[in-house]
Coordinates of C-alpha atoms and ligand atoms in Angstrom, one line a residue:
M8 CA -71.6 -201.9 -62.5
A9 CA -68.0 -202.9 -61.1
E10 CA -65.7 -204.8 -63.3
R11 CA -65.5 -208.5 -63.0
Y12 CA -62.5 -210.7 -63.6
G13 CA -62.0 -214.4 -63.9
N14 CA -59.4 -215.7 -61.8
I15 CA -58.3 -219.2 -61.9
V16 CA -58.8 -220.8 -58.8
G17 CA -58.6 -224.3 -59.5
W18 CA -56.5 -226.6 -61.8
G19 CA -55.7 -230.2 -62.8
K20 CA -55.1 -232.6 -65.1
Y21 CA -55.2 -236.7 -66.4
V22 CA -52.8 -238.1 -68.4
P23 CA -53.0 -241.7 -69.3
D24 CA -50.7 -244.3 -67.7
R25 CA -49.5 -245.9 -71.1
V26 CA -46.1 -244.2 -71.6
V27 CA -44.8 -244.6 -75.4
T28 CA -41.0 -243.8 -75.9
N29 CA -38.9 -242.9 -78.7
A30 CA -37.4 -246.1 -78.4
D31 CA -40.9 -248.0 -79.1
F32 CA -41.1 -246.2 -82.7
E33 CA -37.2 -247.1 -83.2
K34 CA -39.0 -250.7 -83.2
R35 CA -41.7 -250.1 -85.9
L36 CA -40.8 -247.4 -87.9
D37 CA -37.6 -245.9 -89.8
T38 CA -37.0 -243.5 -87.2
S39 CA -34.5 -243.1 -84.0
D40 CA -34.3 -241.5 -80.9
E41 CA -31.9 -238.9 -81.8
W42 CA -33.7 -237.8 -84.7
I43 CA -36.9 -237.2 -82.5
V44 CA -35.1 -235.5 -79.7
A45 CA -33.2 -232.9 -82.0
R46 CA -36.3 -232.0 -84.2
T47 CA -38.7 -232.0 -81.5
G48 CA -37.5 -231.9 -78.1
I49 CA -39.7 -235.1 -77.3
R50 CA -38.7 -238.4 -75.6
E51 CA -41.9 -239.9 -74.7
R52 CA -45.9 -239.5 -74.8
R53 CA -48.9 -241.0 -73.2
H54 CA -51.1 -242.7 -75.4
A55 CA -55.1 -243.6 -74.1
S56 CA -55.4 -247.3 -73.5
E57 CA -58.5 -249.2 -75.2
G58 CA -61.7 -248.2 -73.6
E59 CA -60.3 -244.9 -72.6
V60 CA -62.3 -242.0 -73.8
T61 CA -62.1 -237.9 -74.1
S62 CA -64.9 -237.6 -71.9
Q63 CA -63.7 -240.0 -68.8
M64 CA -60.1 -238.0 -69.1
S65 CA -62.0 -234.7 -69.3
T66 CA -63.9 -235.7 -65.9
A67 CA -61.0 -236.8 -64.1
A68 CA -59.2 -233.2 -65.0
A69 CA -61.8 -231.6 -63.9
R70 CA -62.7 -233.5 -60.8
E71 CA -59.0 -232.5 -59.7
A72 CA -59.3 -228.7 -60.7
L73 CA -62.5 -228.4 -58.8
G74 CA -61.0 -229.9 -55.4
I75 CA -58.4 -227.4 -55.9
A76 CA -61.1 -224.7 -56.3
G77 CA -62.9 -226.3 -53.4
L78 CA -66.3 -226.4 -55.5
R79 CA -68.7 -229.1 -56.1
P80 CA -69.7 -229.6 -59.7
S81 CA -73.2 -228.1 -59.1
D82 CA -71.5 -224.6 -58.2
L83 CA -70.3 -224.3 -62.1
D84 CA -72.4 -222.1 -64.2
L85 CA -70.7 -223.0 -67.6
I86 CA -68.8 -225.8 -68.9
I87 CA -66.3 -225.2 -72.2
V88 CA -64.1 -228.1 -73.7
A89 CA -61.8 -227.5 -76.4
T90 CA -61.1 -230.5 -78.2
S91 CA -60.7 -231.9 -82.0
T92 CA -61.1 -235.6 -80.8
P93 CA -64.0 -235.7 -78.9
D94 CA -65.7 -239.1 -78.0
Y95 CA -68.3 -238.7 -81.1
L96 CA -68.8 -236.0 -84.0
T97 CA -72.1 -235.5 -82.2
P98 CA -73.5 -235.3 -79.4
P99 CA -70.8 -232.8 -78.3
V100 CA -68.6 -234.5 -75.5
S101 CA -69.3 -231.0 -73.1
S102 CA -72.5 -232.4 -72.2
Q103 CA -71.4 -236.0 -72.0
I104 CA -68.8 -234.4 -69.7
Q105 CA -71.5 -232.3 -67.7
H106 CA -73.4 -235.4 -67.2
L107 CA -70.5 -237.7 -65.8
L108 CA -69.3 -234.5 -63.6
G109 CA -73.1 -234.1 -62.2
A110 CA -72.8 -230.7 -62.9
G111 CA -76.5 -230.2 -63.1
H112 CA -77.9 -228.9 -66.2
V113 CA -75.6 -226.3 -66.6
G114 CA -74.8 -225.1 -70.1
A115 CA -71.8 -226.6 -71.7
F116 CA -70.3 -226.6 -75.1
T117 CA -67.5 -227.6 -77.6
L118 CA -65.1 -225.3 -79.2
V119 CA -63.0 -226.5 -82.1
T120 CA -59.8 -224.3 -82.9
G121 CA -57.3 -227.1 -82.9
C122 CA -54.3 -226.7 -80.5
T123 CA -55.0 -223.2 -79.5
G124 CA -58.7 -224.5 -78.4
F125 CA -57.5 -223.9 -74.6
V126 CA -56.8 -220.4 -74.9
Y127 CA -60.0 -219.5 -77.1
A128 CA -61.9 -221.3 -74.6
L129 CA -60.3 -219.4 -71.8
A130 CA -60.9 -215.9 -73.5
T131 CA -64.5 -217.0 -74.1
A132 CA -65.3 -217.9 -70.5
Q133 CA -63.7 -214.6 -69.5
Q134 CA -66.2 -212.5 -71.6
F135 CA -69.2 -214.7 -69.9
I136 CA -67.7 -213.8 -66.4
A137 CA -67.2 -209.9 -67.6
S138 CA -70.7 -209.7 -68.5
G139 CA -72.2 -211.0 -65.3
S140 CA -73.9 -214.0 -66.5
V141 CA -71.3 -216.6 -65.0
T142 CA -69.5 -216.9 -61.5
N143 CA -67.9 -220.1 -62.0
A144 CA -67.1 -221.5 -65.5
L145 CA -65.0 -224.9 -65.8
V146 CA -62.7 -224.6 -69.3
I147 CA -60.9 -228.2 -70.3
G148 CA -58.5 -228.6 -73.0
V149 CA -58.4 -232.3 -73.9
E150 CA -57.4 -234.6 -76.8
I151 CA -57.0 -238.2 -77.8
I152 CA -54.9 -237.7 -81.0
S153 CA -53.4 -241.2 -80.6
R154 CA -56.6 -242.4 -82.3
F155 CA -56.1 -240.1 -85.4
V156 CA -52.7 -240.6 -86.5
D157 CA -51.4 -243.0 -89.3
W158 CA -48.8 -245.2 -87.3
E159 CA -47.1 -245.2 -90.9
D160 CA -46.4 -241.8 -91.3
R161 CA -43.1 -241.0 -89.3
A162 CA -43.6 -237.2 -89.5
T163 CA -46.8 -237.2 -87.6
C164 CA -47.4 -240.1 -85.2
I165 CA -44.2 -239.3 -83.5
L166 CA -45.4 -236.0 -82.0
F167 CA -48.3 -236.4 -80.7
G168 CA -49.9 -237.7 -77.1
D169 CA -53.1 -238.0 -75.4
G170 CA -54.1 -235.8 -72.2
A171 CA -56.4 -233.5 -70.2
G172 CA -56.3 -230.4 -68.6
A173 CA -58.8 -228.2 -66.8
V174 CA -59.3 -225.0 -64.9
V175 CA -61.8 -223.4 -62.9
V176 CA -62.2 -219.7 -63.7
Q177 CA -64.0 -217.7 -60.9
A178 CA -65.4 -214.3 -60.6
T179 CA -63.6 -211.5 -58.9
D180 CA -63.6 -207.6 -58.8
E181 CA -59.7 -208.0 -58.6
P182 CA -58.1 -206.9 -62.1
C183 CA -56.8 -210.5 -62.5
G184 CA -57.1 -213.5 -64.6
V185 CA -57.2 -213.0 -68.5
L186 CA -55.8 -209.4 -68.6
S187 CA -55.6 -209.4 -72.5
F188 CA -55.7 -211.7 -75.2
D189 CA -54.9 -211.8 -79.1
L190 CA -56.9 -214.2 -81.2
G191 CA -56.3 -214.8 -84.7
S192 CA -56.9 -217.4 -87.7
D193 CA -55.8 -217.9 -91.5
G194 CA -57.9 -220.3 -93.5
S195 CA -55.8 -220.2 -96.5
G196 CA -53.7 -222.7 -94.5
A197 CA -56.5 -225.5 -93.9
E198 CA -55.0 -228.3 -95.8
H199 CA -51.6 -228.0 -93.7
L200 CA -53.1 -229.5 -90.8
I201 CA -56.4 -231.8 -91.8
L202 CA -58.2 -234.7 -90.8
P203 CA -59.9 -235.2 -94.3
A204 CA -62.4 -237.5 -93.6
G205 CA -65.3 -238.0 -91.2
G206 CA -66.9 -234.4 -91.6
A207 CA -69.6 -233.3 -94.1
A208 CA -66.7 -232.8 -97.1
I209 CA -65.4 -236.5 -97.1
P210 CA -67.9 -238.8 -95.4
V211 CA -66.1 -241.8 -93.9
T212 CA -66.6 -244.5 -96.9
H213 CA -64.9 -247.3 -98.1
E214 CA -62.9 -245.1 -100.6
A215 CA -61.9 -242.7 -98.0
L216 CA -60.2 -245.5 -95.9
V217 CA -58.3 -246.9 -98.6
K218 CA -57.0 -243.4 -99.0
K219 CA -55.9 -243.3 -95.3
Q220 CA -58.4 -239.7 -95.1
Q221 CA -59.4 -240.8 -91.6
Y222 CA -55.9 -239.7 -90.3
L223 CA -54.3 -236.5 -89.3
R224 CA -52.1 -235.2 -92.4
M225 CA -49.8 -232.5 -91.8
N226 CA -47.3 -230.1 -93.7
G227 CA -44.9 -229.9 -91.1
N228 CA -43.0 -227.7 -92.8
E229 CA -45.4 -225.3 -93.3
V230 CA -46.8 -225.4 -89.8
F231 CA -43.8 -224.7 -88.4
K232 CA -42.9 -221.5 -90.7
F233 CA -46.3 -220.2 -89.7
A234 CA -46.0 -221.0 -86.0
T235 CA -42.6 -219.0 -86.1
R236 CA -44.0 -216.2 -87.7
V237 CA -47.3 -215.5 -86.0
L238 CA -46.2 -216.6 -81.9
G239 CA -43.3 -214.2 -81.4
K240 CA -45.8 -211.4 -82.9
S241 CA -48.7 -212.4 -81.1
L242 CA -47.1 -212.5 -78.0
R243 CA -45.8 -209.3 -78.0
Q244 CA -49.1 -207.8 -78.8
A245 CA -51.0 -209.3 -76.1
I246 CA -48.4 -208.2 -73.5
A247 CA -48.8 -204.6 -75.1
K248 CA -52.7 -204.9 -74.7
A249 CA -52.6 -205.6 -71.3
G250 CA -50.2 -202.3 -70.7
L251 CA -47.0 -204.7 -69.8
T252 CA -43.6 -205.1 -71.4
A253 CA -41.7 -208.5 -71.4
D254 CA -40.3 -207.5 -68.1
D255 CA -43.4 -207.9 -66.5
I256 CA -43.9 -211.5 -67.8
D257 CA -43.1 -214.3 -64.8
L258 CA -43.4 -217.5 -67.2
I259 CA -44.3 -218.2 -70.6
V260 CA -46.7 -221.6 -71.0
P261 CA -46.6 -222.3 -74.2
H262 CA -48.5 -225.0 -76.5
Q263 CA -46.0 -227.6 -76.2
A264 CA -45.5 -228.8 -80.1
N265 CA -41.9 -228.4 -81.0
V266 CA -39.0 -227.3 -78.4
R267 CA -37.8 -225.3 -81.3
I268 CA -40.8 -223.7 -82.0
I269 CA -41.0 -222.4 -78.7
E270 CA -37.3 -221.3 -78.3
S271 CA -38.0 -219.1 -81.6
A272 CA -41.1 -217.3 -80.0
A273 CA -39.4 -216.7 -76.7
R274 CA -36.5 -215.1 -78.7
Q275 CA -38.9 -212.7 -80.5
A276 CA -40.5 -211.9 -77.5
K277 CA -37.0 -211.0 -76.1
L278 CA -37.6 -213.6 -73.1
P279 CA -35.0 -215.8 -71.9
M280 CA -35.6 -219.8 -72.0
E281 CA -35.6 -219.5 -68.1
K282 CA -38.9 -217.8 -68.4
V283 CA -40.5 -220.5 -70.5
F284 CA -42.1 -223.8 -69.3
V285 CA -41.4 -226.9 -71.2
N286 CA -42.5 -230.5 -70.6
I287 CA -42.9 -231.5 -74.3
H288 CA -40.2 -234.3 -73.3
K289 CA -42.4 -236.0 -71.3
Y290 CA -46.0 -235.8 -73.2
G291 CA -45.4 -234.9 -76.9
N292 CA -47.9 -232.3 -78.1
T293 CA -51.3 -232.8 -76.6
S294 CA -52.8 -230.1 -78.6
A295 CA -55.7 -228.3 -76.8
A296 CA -54.4 -230.3 -73.8
S297 CA -51.1 -228.9 -73.8
I298 CA -51.1 -225.6 -71.7
P299 CA -53.4 -226.6 -69.2
I300 CA -51.4 -229.5 -68.8
A301 CA -48.1 -227.8 -68.5
L302 CA -50.0 -224.8 -66.2
C303 CA -50.7 -227.6 -63.7
E304 CA -47.2 -228.9 -63.7
A305 CA -45.5 -225.3 -63.6
L306 CA -47.9 -224.7 -60.2
E307 CA -47.1 -228.3 -58.8
E308 CA -43.3 -227.5 -59.5
G309 CA -43.3 -224.0 -58.1
R310 CA -42.2 -222.7 -61.4
A311 CA -45.7 -220.4 -61.5
R312 CA -47.1 -219.1 -58.4
V313 CA -50.0 -217.0 -57.1
G314 CA -49.4 -213.5 -58.1
D315 CA -47.6 -214.4 -61.3
T316 CA -48.0 -213.2 -64.5
L317 CA -48.0 -215.7 -67.1
A318 CA -48.5 -215.9 -71.3
F319 CA -50.2 -218.8 -73.0
V320 CA -49.5 -218.7 -76.5
S321 CA -50.8 -221.3 -78.9
F322 CA -50.9 -221.9 -82.8
G323 CA -52.4 -225.0 -84.6
A324 CA -55.1 -225.9 -87.1
G325 CA -57.0 -223.9 -88.8
L326 CA -54.4 -222.0 -89.3
T327 CA -54.9 -220.4 -85.9
W328 CA -52.7 -218.7 -83.0
A329 CA -54.1 -217.5 -79.5
T330 CA -52.2 -215.8 -76.6
A331 CA -53.6 -214.7 -73.4
I332 CA -52.1 -212.8 -70.5
V333 CA -53.0 -214.4 -67.5
K334 CA -52.5 -213.0 -64.0
L335 CA -53.0 -215.7 -61.1
A336 CA -54.4 -213.9 -58.0
E337 CA -55.0 -214.5 -54.3
R338 CA -58.6 -216.4 -54.0
K339 CA -61.4 -214.2 -52.5
Q340 CA -64.7 -215.1 -52.2
P341 CA -66.7 -215.0 -55.6
V342 CA -68.0 -211.4 -56.4
S343 CA -71.6 -212.4 -56.9
R344 CA -71.6 -214.6 -53.8
R345 CA -70.3 -211.2 -51.6
K346 CA -72.5 -209.0 -53.3
R347 CA -75.7 -210.8 -52.4
W348 CA -74.4 -211.0 -48.7
F349 CA -73.7 -206.7 -49.1
S350 CA -77.1 -206.7 -50.3
F351 CA -78.4 -208.8 -47.3
L352 CA -76.7 -206.6 -44.9
G353 CA -77.8 -203.4 -46.4
W354 CA -81.4 -204.8 -46.2
F355 CA -80.9 -205.8 -42.4
I356 CA -79.3 -202.3 -41.7
R357 CA -82.1 -200.3 -43.5
D358 CA -84.8 -202.9 -42.3
S359 CA -83.7 -202.8 -38.7
S360 CA -83.6 -198.9 -38.5
S361 CA -86.7 -198.5 -40.0
L362 CA -88.3 -200.8 -37.1
R363 CA -86.6 -198.6 -34.5
S364 CA -87.8 -195.5 -36.1
S365 CA -91.2 -196.9 -35.8
E366 CA -91.0 -197.9 -32.2
Ligands
LIG8 O1 -49.9 -228.2 -82.6 C1 -49.3 -228.0 -84.0 C2 -48.9 -229.5 -84.8 N1 -48.0 -229.4 -85.7 C3 -46.7 -229.0 -85.4 O2 -46.2 -228.5 -84.4 C4 -46.0 -229.1 -86.3 C5 -44.6 -228.3 -86.6 N2 -43.7 -228.9 -87.3 C6 -42.4 -229.2 -86.8 O3 -42.7 -229.8 -85.7 C7 -41.6 -230.0 -87.8 O4 -41.5 -229.5 -89.0 C8 -41.3 -231.9 -87.8 C9 -41.0 -232.1 -86.4 C10 -42.9 -232.1 -87.9 C11 -40.3 -232.1 -88.8 O5 -39.0 -231.5 -88.7 P1 -38.2 -230.6 -89.7 O6 -36.9 -230.2 -89.3 O7 -39.2 -229.8 -90.1 O8 -38.0 -231.8 -90.7 P2 -38.4 -232.2 -92.3 O9 -39.9 -232.3 -92.4 O10 -37.9 -230.9 -93.0 O11 -37.8 -233.3 -92.6 C12 -36.2 -233.6 -92.8 C13 -36.4 -235.2 -93.0 C14 -36.8 -235.7 -94.1 O12 -36.2 -236.5 -94.8 P3 -35.2 -236.0 -96.3 O13 -36.4 -235.8 -97.2 O14 -34.5 -234.9 -96.1 O15 -34.3 -237.1 -96.4 C15 -38.0 -236.4 -93.6 O16 -38.6 -237.5 -94.5 O17 -36.5 -236.0 -91.8 C16 -37.2 -236.9 -92.4 N3 -38.5 -237.3 -91.2 C17 -37.7 -238.1 -90.5 N4 -36.7 -238.9 -90.0 C18 -36.5 -239.6 -88.9 C19 -39.8 -236.9 -90.8 N5 -39.9 -237.4 -89.9 C20 -38.9 -238.2 -89.3 C21 -38.9 -239.2 -88.2 N6 -37.5 -239.7 -88.1 N7 -39.8 -239.2 -87.4

């Protein structure tokens, strides 16, 4: 069987309208615009308004991606949603999105690996496409973290923002899409980035609420050290696995967590900052949504173009890391549809020649 690759043929994003600036935090916390910009690179972020939910934001981003791909929801064979902040713990938000999109009864699942979720989901979609079982996959990264942060914890609440990004991955026989990936996890660092209550370990009881265990807790220094330790190495490994060198990478689209972490990863991979896309100043850290949102903006601004080789590099809760080297290729007719047409052509030629010989 010919090899099948997953080309990114559509992309879309949704960010809430509500802009929260550093000045807004200055009004209610002991913090400053100067500290936030210097330590993180963030100037503002978007927060979901009351009533806005993960499934709706995802659907908006997905519709935009399907529009660019020129596909209908019914053309999808698979939906993978990466999020740590679904509408509910159960049912899975992926099924709600499938329903809202009107994507037929297509397979849909939610994948939870924190901020690395989108890269894990993209690598997973690629496997389904390579196996021949899927032609069009929708991959979404989405978060509403503003509902899970403690507004009195200045070390975490200033960092995060809400948003959604989506891509359509389509089967093709041209080598493109995810050329290689490097996925990893180290659960020994679980407590450094954790939302303690709401799972089976600590149900949401009055006591848990009094202890504020329903909010995200982070040991920023430890996460920072972890990120600078793993990112450069993961990036170098993924580039090597793809049979490429750093010079072959046109643009790094990193997880937007902290501009200092991004600079460190680029330095370690020997890539100049001109080859790195940064939009953290506008959106803060949107966790699993940050890479697909950044990808959309890089394409919109012409920083990424069809034909480019990109590196998606991320780290987050788990602790986890994930890098993918992705080539954006010109869109062709999906491989399975072309195959169907060729088999029809083969049947037609065979059939008409047997008709002629029987005449
Ligand atoms: O997607 C993965 C999610 N997590 C991350 O990416 C987090 C990675 N870590 C970080 O980005 C950084 O560790 C932070 C931005 C969270 C913190 O920056 P830092 O340079 O590591 O600061 P620090 O934690 O060492 O704190 C330095 C000081 C402390 O004061 P003292 O103890 O020196 O008096 C903090 O209390 O800064 C203080 N501080 C703040 N000051 C003003 C912490 N948060 C703030 C704040 N405003 N918002």
